[in-house]
Amino acid sequence: MGACLGVCSLLSCVSCLCGPASCLLCGCCPSARNSTVSRLLFTFFLFLCTLVSIIMIIPGVEKELHKLPGFCEGSGSVLGVQVHADCSGFLGHKAVYRMGFAAASFFFLFAVIMVCVRSSKDPRAAVQNGFWLLKFMVLVGLTVGAFYIPDGSFTSVWFYFGVVGSFLFILIQLILLIDFAHSWSQLWLRNAGEGSAKGWYAALCAVTFIFYAASIAAIALLYVYYTKPQGCTEGKVLISINLILCVIVSAMSILPKIQDAQPHSGLLQASLITLYTIFITWSALANVPNQDCNPTLLLRNSTGSAEAAQPLTTWWDAPSIVGLVIFILCTLFISIRSSDHAQVNKMMLTEESGAGASAGDAAAAESGVHRAYDNEQDGVTYSYSFFHLCLLLAALYIMMTLTNWYRPDESLRVLSSPWTAVWVKICSSWAGLLLYAWTLVAPLVLPDRDFS
């Protein structure tokens, strides 16, 4: 009897995995919108691919696998069966590129399938919001297939796909950061107007001071470690240009005319944009292919060991770690919320409000059942295709971040840091500053449009 009940319970779980997202909420979870749960689950798939990539690139993993009998070629036999699997083939930078290809292919497939889905009444919406076990199997199948792609020029070509996708994802990060900075400033200024003004203004000034102090300290460190009195002209020029641009946008944010057009603009947003710009500059300088001007430059082979004569104390540089944290925050930001500003929602093709959502909220509150409810019967709350394109770009960005933006050679033995990575990051920082400057001057240039 107990066995029968266990089998029935297992079958119900399997059917739930093949069904809609509402099945996946447990009793301790709060009620949630179907659109939010689906986005979180797709993001979980991306994070799972990222975790596997991190494991594959950690130095020493291959050595540990060789200790397992019958797992890798040369590690011994199990029950007289000799294994002929070359573990180096699915580890290191080569493996990260293939995981990135599998994840990007997975999200590209769904981006194509979900084109022009208008509401949950479309049959394709059921595929978006359900069949999670089948989706996982598709992802696993793509991952296995990616490792059967012949080496040849695949990795070298896929590097440039990663560069373009990473550039676009950095731009998405900047849009989200600018939106977050404006929302943060508006919230604190609104609280200052409703409550203890001195306390909120003091907090506003303190955070702004911390951001600018961190930026100034970072700029000083960049001059110390990435430039020299003689030479390293490129580093000096890039740091100086971004420093001047950050000063310009900070001054623009407090100009009287801009303050009249946008009372909520101020130094808090400018300080946050400045700090992020300095981070992008640091990340770019960490890819300068000159050992004299870049003390963090690492020359690696495809399995992560050093080709340089001096011993390496790290396998992954600090800019990549910070980039990974920002990647996680941005993907979660895309998954769980929409913007407070209509212009950003229009740009990101998201809108988390509407009659369908309100009715779903009320129904969930009345029933008391913890479940994911359908809030898209009257219309989708986000563009399915655009969301998958964002995750596709995120997969390419994390692929480049985990490999330090290093380019493999044709033999897949040596990876070098190209100037391409430097200029992509620098250009993205300039694009971000230009975008922020546009948010400041747009109400003055186009007075007839609503930028509230």
Short mmCIF file of C-alpha atoms in Angstrom, two decimals, residues 45-46 49 52-53 56 94-110 135-149 154 158 391-392 395-396 399:
data_model
loop_
_atom_site.label_atom_id
_atom_site.label_comp_id
_atom_site.label_asym_id
_atom_site.label_seq_id
_atom_site.Cartn_x
_atom_site.Cartn_y
_atom_site.Cartn_z
CA PHE A 45 17.99 27.30 -15.98
CA LEU A 46 20.49 30.04 -16.86
CA CYS A 49 24.25 26.50 -16.78
CA VAL A 52 28.09 23.98 -14.41
CA SER A 53 30.40 26.30 -16.34
CA MET A 56 34.11 23.04 -15.43
CA LYS A 94 36.52 24.98 -24.27
CA ALA A 95 33.75 23.53 -22.10
CA VAL A 96 32.54 27.00 -21.04
CA TYR A 97 32.18 28.00 -24.69
CA ARG A 98 30.11 24.90 -25.38
CA MET A 99 27.90 25.47 -22.33
CA GLY A 100 27.41 29.04 -23.50
CA PHE A 101 26.46 27.80 -26.95
CA ALA A 102 23.94 25.33 -25.50
CA ALA A 103 22.32 27.95 -23.25
CA ALA A 104 22.21 30.54 -26.04
CA SER A 105 20.68 28.00 -28.43
CA PHE A 106 18.06 27.06 -25.84
CA PHE A 107 16.91 30.65 -25.31
CA PHE A 108 17.13 31.45 -29.03
CA LEU A 109 14.82 28.51 -29.72
CA PHE A 110 12.21 29.84 -27.30
CA LYS A 135 12.40 21.96 -21.26
CA PHE A 136 15.12 20.70 -18.95
CA MET A 137 15.56 17.63 -21.15
CA VAL A 138 15.87 19.87 -24.21
CA LEU A 139 18.55 21.92 -22.43
CA VAL A 140 20.44 18.77 -21.46
CA GLY A 141 20.19 17.49 -25.04
CA LEU A 142 21.57 20.76 -26.44
CA THR A 143 24.39 20.66 -23.91
CA VAL A 144 25.37 17.10 -24.84
CA GLY A 145 25.17 17.94 -28.52
CA ALA A 146 27.36 21.03 -28.07
CA PHE A 147 30.25 18.87 -26.88
CA TYR A 148 30.12 16.90 -30.13
CA ILE A 149 30.77 20.01 -32.23
CA PHE A 154 34.09 26.91 -33.74
CA TRP A 158 31.87 31.78 -31.22
CA LEU A 391 18.65 35.63 -21.31
CA LEU A 392 20.44 34.68 -24.55
CA ALA A 395 24.35 33.57 -21.42
CA LEU A 396 26.89 35.05 -23.86
CA MET A 399 30.46 32.92 -21.06
#
